[in-house]
mmCIF file of C-alpha atoms in Angstrom:
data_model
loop_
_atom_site.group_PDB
_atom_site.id
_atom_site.type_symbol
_atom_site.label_atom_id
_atom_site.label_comp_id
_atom_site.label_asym_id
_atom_site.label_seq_id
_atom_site.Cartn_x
_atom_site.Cartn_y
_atom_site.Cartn_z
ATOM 1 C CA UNK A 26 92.402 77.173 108.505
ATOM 2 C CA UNK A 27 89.273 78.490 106.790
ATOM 3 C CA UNK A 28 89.782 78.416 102.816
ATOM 4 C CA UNK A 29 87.732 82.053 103.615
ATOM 5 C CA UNK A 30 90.060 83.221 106.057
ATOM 6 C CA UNK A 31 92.808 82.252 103.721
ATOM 7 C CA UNK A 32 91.515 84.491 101.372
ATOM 8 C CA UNK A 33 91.448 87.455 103.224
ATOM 9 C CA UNK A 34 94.328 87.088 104.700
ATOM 10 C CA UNK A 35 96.351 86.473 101.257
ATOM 11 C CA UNK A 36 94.631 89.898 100.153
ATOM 12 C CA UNK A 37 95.640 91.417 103.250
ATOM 13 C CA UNK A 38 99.160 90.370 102.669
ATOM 14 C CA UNK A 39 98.975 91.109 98.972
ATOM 15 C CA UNK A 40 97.675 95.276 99.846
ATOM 16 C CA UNK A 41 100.746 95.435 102.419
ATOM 17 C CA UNK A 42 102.732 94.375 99.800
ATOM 18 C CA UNK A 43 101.877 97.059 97.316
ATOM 19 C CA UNK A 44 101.990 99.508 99.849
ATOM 20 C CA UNK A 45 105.684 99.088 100.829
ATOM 21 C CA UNK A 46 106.695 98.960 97.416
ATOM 22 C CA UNK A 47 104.140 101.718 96.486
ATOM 23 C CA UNK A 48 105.931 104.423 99.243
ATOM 24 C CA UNK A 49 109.463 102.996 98.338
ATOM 25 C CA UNK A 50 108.716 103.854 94.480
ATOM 26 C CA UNK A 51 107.233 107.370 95.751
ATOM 27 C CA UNK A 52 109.730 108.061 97.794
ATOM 28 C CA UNK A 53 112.086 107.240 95.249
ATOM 29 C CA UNK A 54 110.028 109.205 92.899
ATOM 30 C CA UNK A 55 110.176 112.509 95.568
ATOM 31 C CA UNK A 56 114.057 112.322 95.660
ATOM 32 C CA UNK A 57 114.109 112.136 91.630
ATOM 33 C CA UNK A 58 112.037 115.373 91.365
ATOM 34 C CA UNK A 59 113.998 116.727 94.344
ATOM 35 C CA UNK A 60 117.241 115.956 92.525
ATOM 36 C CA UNK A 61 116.852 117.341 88.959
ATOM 37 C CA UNK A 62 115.292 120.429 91.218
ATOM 38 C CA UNK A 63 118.573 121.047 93.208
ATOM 39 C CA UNK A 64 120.454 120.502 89.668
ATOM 40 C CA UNK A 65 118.379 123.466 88.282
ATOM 41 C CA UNK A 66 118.179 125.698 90.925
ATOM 42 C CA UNK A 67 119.964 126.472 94.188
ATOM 43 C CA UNK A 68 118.046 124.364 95.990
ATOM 44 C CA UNK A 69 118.919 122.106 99.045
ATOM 45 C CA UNK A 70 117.518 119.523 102.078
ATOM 46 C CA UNK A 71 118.139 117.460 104.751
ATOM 47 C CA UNK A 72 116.141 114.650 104.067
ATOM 48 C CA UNK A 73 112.347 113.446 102.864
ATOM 49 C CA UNK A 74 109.764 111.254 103.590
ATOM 50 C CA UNK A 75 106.915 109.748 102.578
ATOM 51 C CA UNK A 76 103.442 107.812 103.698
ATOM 52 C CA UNK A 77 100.844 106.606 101.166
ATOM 53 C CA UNK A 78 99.035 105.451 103.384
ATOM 54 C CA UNK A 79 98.420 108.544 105.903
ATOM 55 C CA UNK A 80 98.775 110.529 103.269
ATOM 56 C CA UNK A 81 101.726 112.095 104.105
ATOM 57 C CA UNK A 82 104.912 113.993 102.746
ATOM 58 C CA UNK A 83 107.550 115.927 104.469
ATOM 59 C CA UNK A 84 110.923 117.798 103.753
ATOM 60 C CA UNK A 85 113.851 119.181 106.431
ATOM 61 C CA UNK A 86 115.950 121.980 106.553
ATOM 62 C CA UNK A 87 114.940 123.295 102.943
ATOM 63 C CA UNK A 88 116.973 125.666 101.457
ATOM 64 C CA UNK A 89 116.047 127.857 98.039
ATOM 65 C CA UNK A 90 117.680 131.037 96.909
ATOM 66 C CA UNK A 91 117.194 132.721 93.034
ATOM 67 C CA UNK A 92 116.991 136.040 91.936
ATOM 68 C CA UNK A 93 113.406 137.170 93.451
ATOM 69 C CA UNK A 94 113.450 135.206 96.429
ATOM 70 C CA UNK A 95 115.933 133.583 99.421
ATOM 71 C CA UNK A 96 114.178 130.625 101.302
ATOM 72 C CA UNK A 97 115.335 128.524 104.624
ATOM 73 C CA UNK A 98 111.848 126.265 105.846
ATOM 74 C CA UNK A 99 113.282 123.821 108.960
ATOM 75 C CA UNK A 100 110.438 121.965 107.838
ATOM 76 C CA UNK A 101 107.808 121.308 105.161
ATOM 77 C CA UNK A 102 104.865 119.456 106.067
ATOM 78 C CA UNK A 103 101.918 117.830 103.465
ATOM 79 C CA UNK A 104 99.313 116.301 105.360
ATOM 80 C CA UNK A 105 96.091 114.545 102.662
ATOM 81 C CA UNK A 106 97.296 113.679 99.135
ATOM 82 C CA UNK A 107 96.554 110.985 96.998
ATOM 83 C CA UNK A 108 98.814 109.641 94.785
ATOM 84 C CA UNK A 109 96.965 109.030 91.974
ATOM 85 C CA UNK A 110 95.323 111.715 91.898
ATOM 86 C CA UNK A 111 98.429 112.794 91.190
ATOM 87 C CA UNK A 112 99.775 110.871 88.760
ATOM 88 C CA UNK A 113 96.268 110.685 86.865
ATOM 89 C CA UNK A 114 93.174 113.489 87.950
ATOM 90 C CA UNK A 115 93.559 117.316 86.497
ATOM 91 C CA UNK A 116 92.687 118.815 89.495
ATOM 92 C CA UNK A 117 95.206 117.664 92.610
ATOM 93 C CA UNK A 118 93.531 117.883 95.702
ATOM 94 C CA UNK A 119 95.792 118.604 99.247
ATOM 95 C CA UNK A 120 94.723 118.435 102.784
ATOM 96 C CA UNK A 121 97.102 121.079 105.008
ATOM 97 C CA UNK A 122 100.662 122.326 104.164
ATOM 98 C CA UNK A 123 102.471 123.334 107.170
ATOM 99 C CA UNK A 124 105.885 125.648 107.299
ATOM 100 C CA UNK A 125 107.458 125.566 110.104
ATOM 101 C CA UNK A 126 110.220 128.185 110.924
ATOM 102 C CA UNK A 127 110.276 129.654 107.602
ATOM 103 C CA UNK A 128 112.442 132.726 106.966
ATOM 104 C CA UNK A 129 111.746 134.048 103.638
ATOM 105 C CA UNK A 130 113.103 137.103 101.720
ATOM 106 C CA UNK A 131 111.801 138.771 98.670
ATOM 107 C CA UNK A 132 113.804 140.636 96.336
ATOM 108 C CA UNK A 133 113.574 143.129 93.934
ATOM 109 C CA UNK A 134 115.908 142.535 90.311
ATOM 110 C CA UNK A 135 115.176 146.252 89.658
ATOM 111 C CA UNK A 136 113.442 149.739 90.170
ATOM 112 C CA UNK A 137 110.748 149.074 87.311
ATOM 113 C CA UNK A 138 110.267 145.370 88.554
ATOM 114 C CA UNK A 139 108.940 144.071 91.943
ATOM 115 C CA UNK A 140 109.512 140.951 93.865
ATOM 116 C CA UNK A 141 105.929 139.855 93.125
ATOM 117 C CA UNK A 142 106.579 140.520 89.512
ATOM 118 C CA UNK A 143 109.849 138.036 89.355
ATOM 119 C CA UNK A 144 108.428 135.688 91.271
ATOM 120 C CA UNK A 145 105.504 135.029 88.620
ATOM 121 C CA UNK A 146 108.111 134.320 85.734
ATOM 122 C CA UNK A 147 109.024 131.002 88.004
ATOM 123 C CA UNK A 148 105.352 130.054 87.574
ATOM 124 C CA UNK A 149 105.095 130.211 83.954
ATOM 125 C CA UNK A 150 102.089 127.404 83.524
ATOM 126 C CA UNK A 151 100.545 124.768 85.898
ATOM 127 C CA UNK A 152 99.625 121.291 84.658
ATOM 128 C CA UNK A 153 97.086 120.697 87.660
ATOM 129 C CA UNK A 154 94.376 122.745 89.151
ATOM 130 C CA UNK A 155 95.614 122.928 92.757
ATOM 131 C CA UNK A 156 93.203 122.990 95.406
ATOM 132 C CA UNK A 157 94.478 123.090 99.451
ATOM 133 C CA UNK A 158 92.428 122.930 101.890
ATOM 134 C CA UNK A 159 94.295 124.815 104.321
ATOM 135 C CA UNK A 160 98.216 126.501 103.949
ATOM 136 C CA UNK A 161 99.507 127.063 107.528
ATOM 137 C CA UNK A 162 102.945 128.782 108.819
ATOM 138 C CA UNK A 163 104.593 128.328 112.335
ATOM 139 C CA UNK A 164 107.331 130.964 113.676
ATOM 140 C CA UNK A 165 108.579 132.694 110.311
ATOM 141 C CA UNK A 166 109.664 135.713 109.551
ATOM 142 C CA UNK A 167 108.954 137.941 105.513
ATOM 143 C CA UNK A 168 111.363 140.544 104.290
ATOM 144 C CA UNK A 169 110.741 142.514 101.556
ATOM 145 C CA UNK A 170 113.928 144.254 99.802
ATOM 146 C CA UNK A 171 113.481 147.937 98.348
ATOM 147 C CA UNK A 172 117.328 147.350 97.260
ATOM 148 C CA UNK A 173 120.593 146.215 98.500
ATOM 149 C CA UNK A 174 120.765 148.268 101.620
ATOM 150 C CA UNK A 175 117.055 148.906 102.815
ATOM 151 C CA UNK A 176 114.199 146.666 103.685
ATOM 152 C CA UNK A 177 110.459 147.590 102.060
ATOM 153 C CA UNK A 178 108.913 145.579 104.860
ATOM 154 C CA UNK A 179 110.100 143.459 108.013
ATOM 155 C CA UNK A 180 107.479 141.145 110.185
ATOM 156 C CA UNK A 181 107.121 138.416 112.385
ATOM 157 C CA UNK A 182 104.810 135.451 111.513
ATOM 158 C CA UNK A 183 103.261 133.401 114.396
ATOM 159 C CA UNK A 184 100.962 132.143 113.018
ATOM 160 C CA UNK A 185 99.098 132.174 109.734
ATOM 161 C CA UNK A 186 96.646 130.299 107.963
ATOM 162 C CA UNK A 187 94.714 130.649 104.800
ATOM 163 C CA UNK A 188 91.792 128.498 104.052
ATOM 164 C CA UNK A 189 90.394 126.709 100.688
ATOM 165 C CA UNK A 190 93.167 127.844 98.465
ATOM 166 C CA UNK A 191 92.990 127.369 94.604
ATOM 167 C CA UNK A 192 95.871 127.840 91.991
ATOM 168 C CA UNK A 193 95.526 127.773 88.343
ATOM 169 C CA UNK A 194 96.587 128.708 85.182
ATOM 170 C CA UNK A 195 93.743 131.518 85.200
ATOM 171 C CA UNK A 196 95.145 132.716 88.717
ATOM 172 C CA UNK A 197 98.359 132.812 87.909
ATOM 173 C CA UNK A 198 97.252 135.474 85.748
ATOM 174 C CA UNK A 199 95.986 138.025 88.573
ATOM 175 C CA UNK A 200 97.748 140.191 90.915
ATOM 176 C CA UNK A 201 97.399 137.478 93.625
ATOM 177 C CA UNK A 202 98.451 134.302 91.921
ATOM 178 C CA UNK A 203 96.044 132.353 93.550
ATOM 179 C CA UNK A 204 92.432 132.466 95.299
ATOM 180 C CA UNK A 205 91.567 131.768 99.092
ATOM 181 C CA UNK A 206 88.575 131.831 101.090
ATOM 182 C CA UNK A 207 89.487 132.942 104.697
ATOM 183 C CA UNK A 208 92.937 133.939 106.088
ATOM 184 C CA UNK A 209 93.853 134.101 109.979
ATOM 185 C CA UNK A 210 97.148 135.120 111.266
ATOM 186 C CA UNK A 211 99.357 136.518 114.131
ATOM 187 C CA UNK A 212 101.699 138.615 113.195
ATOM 188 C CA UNK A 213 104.385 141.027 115.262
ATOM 189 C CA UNK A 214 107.450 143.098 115.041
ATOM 190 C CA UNK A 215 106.051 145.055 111.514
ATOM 191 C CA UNK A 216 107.983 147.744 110.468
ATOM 192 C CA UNK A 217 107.179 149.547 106.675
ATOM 193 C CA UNK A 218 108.658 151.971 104.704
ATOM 194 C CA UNK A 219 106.534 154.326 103.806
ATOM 195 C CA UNK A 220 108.809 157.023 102.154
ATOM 196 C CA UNK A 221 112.785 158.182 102.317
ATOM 197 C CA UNK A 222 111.313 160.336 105.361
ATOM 198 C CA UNK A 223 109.057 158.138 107.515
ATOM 199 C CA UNK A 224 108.312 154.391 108.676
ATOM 200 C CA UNK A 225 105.714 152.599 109.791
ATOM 201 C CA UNK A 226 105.766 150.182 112.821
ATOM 202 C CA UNK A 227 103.380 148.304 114.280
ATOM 203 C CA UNK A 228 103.542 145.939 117.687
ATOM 204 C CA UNK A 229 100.849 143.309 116.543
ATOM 205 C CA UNK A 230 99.095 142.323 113.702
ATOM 206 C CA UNK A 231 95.674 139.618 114.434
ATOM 207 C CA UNK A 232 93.457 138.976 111.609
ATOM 208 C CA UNK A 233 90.482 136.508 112.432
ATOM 209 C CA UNK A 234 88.422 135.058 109.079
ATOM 210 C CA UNK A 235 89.423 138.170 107.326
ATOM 211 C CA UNK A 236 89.071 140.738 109.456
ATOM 212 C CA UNK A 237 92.086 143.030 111.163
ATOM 213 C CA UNK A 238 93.212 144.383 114.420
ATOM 214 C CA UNK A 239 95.790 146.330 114.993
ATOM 215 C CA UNK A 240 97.951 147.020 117.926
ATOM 216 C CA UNK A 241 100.343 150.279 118.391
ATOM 217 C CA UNK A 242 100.862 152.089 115.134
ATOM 218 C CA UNK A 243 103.382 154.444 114.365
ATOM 219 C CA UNK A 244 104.704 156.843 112.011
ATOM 220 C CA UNK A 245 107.917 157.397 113.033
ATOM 221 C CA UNK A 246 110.629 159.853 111.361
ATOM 222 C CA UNK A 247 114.017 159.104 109.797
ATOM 223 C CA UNK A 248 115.084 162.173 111.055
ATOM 224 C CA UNK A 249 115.613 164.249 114.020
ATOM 225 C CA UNK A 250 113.497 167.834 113.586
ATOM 226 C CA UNK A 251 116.990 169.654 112.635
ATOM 227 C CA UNK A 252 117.634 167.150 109.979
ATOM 228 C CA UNK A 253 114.299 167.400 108.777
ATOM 229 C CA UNK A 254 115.481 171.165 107.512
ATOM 230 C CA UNK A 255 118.362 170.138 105.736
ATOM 231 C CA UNK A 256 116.527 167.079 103.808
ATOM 232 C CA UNK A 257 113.247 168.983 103.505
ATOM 233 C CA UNK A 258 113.842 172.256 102.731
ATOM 234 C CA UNK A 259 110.475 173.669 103.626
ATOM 235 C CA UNK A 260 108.163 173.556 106.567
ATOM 236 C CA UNK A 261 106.135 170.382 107.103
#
């Protein structure tokens, strides 16, 4: 055989090598994280992979419940990461991460304090820039909870997908905790309360690069007319 060949295929050998033991340490190194997660928090899954060299990360039947928010993804999907960029660069760069099926539910701790605001308290610092490329969801549903009994808003998610995302410590600061260029979505089944006397339901929902369409809006009453007089005590 050619001393040449030899060569290349020794260094062949030698990069397969490192690559099986590279995804068996980062495997090993997801379930670590995944563990001391699920001894912090309630947090739960099925089972996790991972690819180096595809890039590729993925987590089943994920399951995450605290005080602003109840989770349940059937799966969690990371598609273009490096690894060391994550182990070494500030700034971690992602290709797509895809939802599928979540069902998520956003709660309320009090009057004076909103599920948004609860939320940000889990996100107290970043020690990356994050930048996505694209964050998709497939067949979810988003409730928000006003309280215990009624729902501030109900919807169906086909489809959604925001483009060029970017979180930071500076974002984490702003209303939105994080920056996007474009969003596109399908969305169904909305219904909104709007006050103790009226809701708000829509059929569809399509938003294309930003901009909105709207399908069958309604204002509809909690109340029949008669009822109306005994809640409301003057004429509307």
């Amino acid at each position: 055989m050619n001393k040449s060949l030899r060569v290349v295929l020794w260094v062949i050998g030698i990069l397969l090598l490192l690559l099986l033991v590279g995804n068996y340490v980062a495997k090993l190194q997801l379930k670590k994280s995944l563990e001391k997660i699920k001894a912090e928090e309630a947090f739960t899954y099925e089972d996790a992979s991972v690819n180096l060299l595809f890039g590729k990360a993925a987590l089943s039947q994920v399951s995450f419940e605290n005080e602003a928010l109840k989770l349940k993804v059937g799966e969690a999907r990371l598609v273009g990461f490096s690894y060391f960029d994550y182990v070494f660069a500030e700034t971690l760069e992602l290709g797509n991460i895809t939802l599928v099926e979540p069902n998520v539910m956003l709660k309320s701790k009090s009057k004076s304090e909103t599920a948004d605001d609860t939320i940000k308290k889990q996100w107290k610092s970043l020690d990356k820039v994050l930048n996505v490329n694209a964050f998709k969801i497939e067949n979810g549903y988003l409730g928000i909870l006003k309280d215990s009994a009624n729902k501030q808003l109900s919807l169906k998610i086909n489809n959604l997908e925001l483009k060029d995302i970017v979180l930071s410590n500076v974002t984490l600061r702003q209303s939105i905790p994080f920056e996007y260029k474009s969003i596109s979505a399908n969305l169904n089944s909305i219904e909104l309360l709007l006050n103790a006397q009226h809701d708000i339901s829509i059929k569809d929902i399509s938003i294309d690069k930003n901009v909105m369409n709207m399908v069958d809006l309604k204002i509809l009453p909690r109340y029949s007319r008669g009822d109306f007089q005994d809640v409301i005590p003057y004429e509307k």
